Amino acid sequence: MNKHYVSIIAIIITSAFLFSSCSSKMSNKKRIAFDSIKVARIEHLFGDKQKPYCNLIINIAYPNLCDNASLKDTLTKSIFAFCLGNEYSSLNPRNAIQKYINDYLSNYRKELEPNFKQEADSSVYQWYNYYRSIVGKVKYQQNDLLTYAMNFNEYTGGAHNMYATTYENFDLKQMRIIKLADLFKPNYQNELTAIIVHQLMVDHKVHSADELADKGYGATGNIAPTENFYFDDKGMTFVYNIYEIAPYNVGIITVHVDFDKLKNIMEEKTFKSLGLI
């Protein structure tokens, strides 16, 4: 599995630290406008258009206008740590993306050109055609809540591509990333797990955990609450990327749970402060 894909969880943890490091409070009304940087680059091995190539696509939305300069700066740093990695978060948006592009293209040539020189079987040349797409965008914004989504898709040779969709939820008033522990009462894990499993059973029209397992759920990891979630007006959606709890062929799994099903374990004060209930 590609290092960038594997490091997504580490990036989320790092960006959470960045966002929570600022303790300033915001007024209830915030105006935030977003711009985006879109870049597409193709690079051939040895600079030869007759040889395999990598295709890199980046499209990242970031705040370019905000009533509060501290919020704008902190949110921007978190977004670039989330999408590209912590080492790019301290740069301004355009410099961060340019450095990321340069690093990716340099690593592509460095890793593959020596092997390609020794390659005698032309039938596998297509495996040297790499692809990476990173798209970051605002998923949901209401009151003091902003949800940011990052779609990652990559092919590095072999049987199939790797892809993931990851979410971060920002409390704009507290200027921090929202975690499950902020939303639910202590020792919420077992009950929330049961709610998610039950919803999966309802979604797939089965009557037992064993029947759910027969469909592949839980085959690659235990079903448990995930920090990868987002909100809408009716509830929360928990997102499990490929291989997290099921085989690749199952794809990305989404489990939507209505707010009323979470009432017994939710911290109502937090949900109300975010304008969710």
XYZ file of C-alpha atoms in Angstrom:
277
model
C 0.000 0.000 0.000
C 1.395 3.458 -0.936
C 3.055 5.454 1.853
C 0.900 8.520 1.152
C -2.305 6.485 1.550
C -1.065 4.754 4.709
C -0.061 8.088 6.270
C -3.514 9.649 5.970
C -4.352 8.805 9.591
C -1.040 10.279 10.782
C -1.727 13.443 8.810
C -5.140 13.813 10.446
C -3.603 13.541 13.912
C -0.931 16.109 13.071
C -3.372 18.574 11.588
C -5.593 18.191 14.649
C -2.690 19.434 16.741
C -2.182 22.384 14.426
C -5.815 23.390 14.570
C -6.226 22.950 18.322
C -3.059 24.962 19.084
C -4.944 28.218 18.606
C -7.300 28.990 21.496
C -8.826 32.251 20.262
C -12.613 32.434 20.273
C -14.703 33.692 17.385
C -17.966 35.591 17.286
C -21.054 33.628 16.272
C -21.059 35.195 12.815
C -18.149 34.412 10.527
C -17.663 35.185 6.873
C -15.265 32.816 5.137
C -14.712 32.799 1.378
C -12.812 29.999 -0.348
C -10.596 29.989 -3.406
C -8.994 26.949 -5.017
C -5.729 26.077 -6.718
C -5.959 23.589 -9.594
C -2.840 22.047 -11.111
C -2.305 19.140 -13.517
C 1.183 17.885 -14.419
C 2.481 15.051 -16.580
C 6.099 13.942 -16.281
C 7.740 11.278 -18.465
C 10.618 9.102 -17.312
C 13.923 10.534 -18.566
C 11.951 13.440 -20.064
C 11.152 11.195 -23.046
C 7.548 11.341 -24.312
C 7.912 7.809 -25.662
C 8.389 6.441 -22.166
C 5.938 5.913 -19.254
C 4.764 8.909 -17.286
C 3.104 10.049 -14.088
C -0.033 12.182 -14.019
C -0.476 14.420 -10.963
C -3.717 16.345 -10.344
C -4.217 18.686 -7.384
C -7.297 20.772 -6.652
C -7.417 22.254 -3.149
C -9.911 24.772 -1.778
C -8.592 27.055 0.968
C -9.868 30.198 2.762
C -8.722 33.340 0.970
C -10.982 35.760 2.861
C -12.055 35.639 6.503
C -13.206 38.118 9.131
C -10.642 36.687 11.536
C -7.019 36.504 10.357
C -6.085 33.948 13.016
C -8.892 31.596 11.970
C -7.939 31.990 8.302
C -4.288 31.149 8.985
C -5.025 28.212 11.272
C -7.664 26.752 8.945
C -5.345 27.071 5.954
C -2.507 25.302 7.760
C -4.814 22.487 8.824
C -6.160 22.027 5.303
C -2.700 21.736 3.749
C -1.470 19.418 6.492
C -4.596 17.328 5.910
C -4.307 17.188 2.116
C -0.548 17.222 1.488
C 1.247 16.536 4.770
C 2.557 18.493 7.722
C 5.770 19.497 5.958
C 3.746 21.653 3.535
C 1.458 23.343 6.060
C 3.760 26.249 6.963
C 4.073 27.457 3.348
C 1.633 29.741 1.595
C -0.878 27.789 -0.540
C 0.790 28.225 -3.935
C 4.276 27.520 -2.617
C 2.992 24.472 -0.735
C 1.461 22.978 -3.874
C 4.496 23.789 -6.003
C 6.833 22.126 -3.494
C 4.535 19.090 -3.324
C 4.553 18.804 -7.128
C 8.338 19.094 -7.281
C 8.783 16.487 -4.554
C 6.352 14.034 -6.145
C 7.864 14.295 -9.634
C 11.394 14.023 -8.264
C 10.505 10.904 -6.260
C 8.790 9.342 -9.281
C 11.919 9.672 -11.394
C 14.265 8.663 -8.590
C 12.305 5.512 -7.720
C 11.404 4.276 -11.198
C 14.115 5.293 -13.651
C 16.753 2.842 -12.311
C 14.261 -0.056 -12.497
C 13.009 0.945 -15.923
C 16.562 0.844 -17.298
C 16.740 -2.821 -16.349
C 13.253 -3.697 -17.594
C 13.344 -6.213 -20.429
C 9.648 -7.069 -20.570
C 7.847 -4.329 -22.492
C 4.459 -5.810 -21.562
C 4.769 -4.364 -18.039
C 5.725 -0.842 -19.160
C 2.182 0.275 -18.364
C 2.887 -0.441 -14.698
C 5.286 2.497 -14.766
C 2.426 4.865 -15.598
C 1.601 6.402 -12.221
C -1.381 8.536 -11.305
C -2.232 10.622 -8.254
C -5.197 12.908 -7.647
C -5.793 15.006 -4.525
C -9.005 17.018 -4.339
C -9.875 19.031 -1.233
C -13.187 20.843 -0.888
C -15.731 22.127 1.615
C -18.382 19.463 2.169
C -20.686 21.252 4.608
C -20.783 24.656 6.288
C -23.384 25.873 8.740
C -23.219 28.077 11.837
C -19.947 27.238 13.627
C -19.394 23.947 11.796
C -17.321 23.405 8.665
C -16.672 19.982 7.173
C -13.762 19.573 4.773
C -13.415 16.562 2.456
C -10.266 15.212 0.830
C -10.503 12.721 -2.036
C -7.330 10.774 -2.747
C -6.860 8.457 -5.723
C -3.636 6.786 -6.789
C -2.308 4.127 -9.130
C 1.262 2.890 -8.743
C 1.246 -0.169 -10.946
C -0.296 -3.525 -10.175
C -3.862 -4.763 -10.215
C -5.834 -1.693 -9.192
C -5.751 1.832 -7.838
C -5.980 2.926 -4.202
C -8.462 5.575 -3.147
C -9.895 7.161 -0.024
C -12.249 9.922 1.067
C -11.403 11.518 4.396
C -13.203 14.203 6.370
C -12.283 16.776 9.005
C -14.876 18.739 10.958
C -13.924 22.172 12.294
C -15.510 23.997 15.205
C -15.032 27.568 13.981
C -15.914 29.130 17.348
C -13.450 27.051 19.354
C -10.991 26.877 16.448
C -10.376 23.152 16.733
C -11.009 19.878 14.945
C -14.028 18.007 16.287
C -13.374 14.478 17.524
C -15.803 11.781 18.629
C -14.840 12.366 22.268
C -16.143 15.939 21.920
C -19.517 14.727 20.652
C -20.328 11.805 22.926
C -20.447 10.976 26.612
C -17.559 9.069 28.245
C -17.401 5.359 27.408
C -19.549 5.859 24.323
C -17.618 3.375 22.169
C -19.571 0.163 22.750
C -23.008 1.729 22.312
C -21.938 3.703 19.243
C -20.461 0.528 17.748
C -23.772 -1.253 18.286
C -25.651 1.617 16.620
C -23.349 1.558 13.579
C -23.537 -2.234 13.229
C -27.327 -2.164 13.540
C -27.560 0.549 10.877
C -25.363 -1.527 8.565
C -27.706 -4.462 9.085
C -30.717 -2.293 8.256
C -29.008 -0.844 5.176
C -28.155 -4.294 3.839
C -31.401 -5.960 4.890
C -29.846 -8.636 7.089
C -30.885 -9.788 10.557
C -27.633 -10.733 12.269
C -23.964 -9.821 12.541
C -23.126 -13.183 10.983
C -25.130 -12.326 7.874
C -23.324 -9.001 7.728
C -19.995 -10.815 7.967
C -21.046 -13.061 5.080
C -21.189 -9.919 2.931
C -17.590 -9.081 3.857
C -18.145 -6.531 6.616
C -15.576 -6.940 9.372
C -13.395 -9.190 7.201
C -10.391 -6.840 7.147
C -10.867 -5.055 10.474
C -13.278 -4.811 13.368
C -16.300 -2.566 12.880
C -15.825 0.278 15.352
C -16.530 4.026 15.492
C -14.306 5.953 13.119
C -13.047 9.528 13.331
C -13.784 9.759 9.614
C -17.279 11.241 9.653
C -19.342 14.179 8.463
C -22.662 15.837 9.286
C -25.793 16.852 7.459
C -29.051 18.351 8.681
C -30.408 14.973 9.811
C -27.461 13.088 11.264
C -23.890 11.818 11.046
C -22.316 9.672 8.352
C -19.422 7.399 9.318
C -17.066 6.599 6.438
C -14.854 3.512 6.147
C -12.359 3.496 3.307
C -11.305 0.437 1.336
C -9.743 -2.358 3.386
C -10.639 -0.751 6.739
C -13.490 -3.136 7.531
C -14.146 -4.907 4.209
C -12.324 -6.116 1.072
C -11.430 -3.813 -1.816
C -14.374 -4.914 -3.951
C -16.857 -3.606 -1.358
C -15.562 -0.079 -1.887
C -15.996 2.899 0.443
C -18.639 2.194 3.079
C -20.893 4.946 4.429
C -23.179 4.513 7.424
C -25.681 7.311 8.040
C -27.120 7.532 11.567
C -29.950 9.935 12.406
C -29.395 12.261 15.355
C -32.361 10.797 17.252
C -30.601 7.408 17.358
C -27.609 9.033 19.062
C -29.466 10.911 21.791
C -28.616 8.474 24.596
C -24.878 8.953 24.158
C -24.508 12.417 22.633
C -23.217 15.462 24.466
C -26.207 17.622 23.644
C -24.402 20.819 24.636
C -21.779 20.226 21.929
C -24.333 19.384 19.252
C -26.391 22.467 20.144
C -23.332 24.741 20.142
C -22.598 23.604 16.584
C -26.188 24.224 15.529
C -26.799 20.563 14.723
C -29.822 20.020 16.985
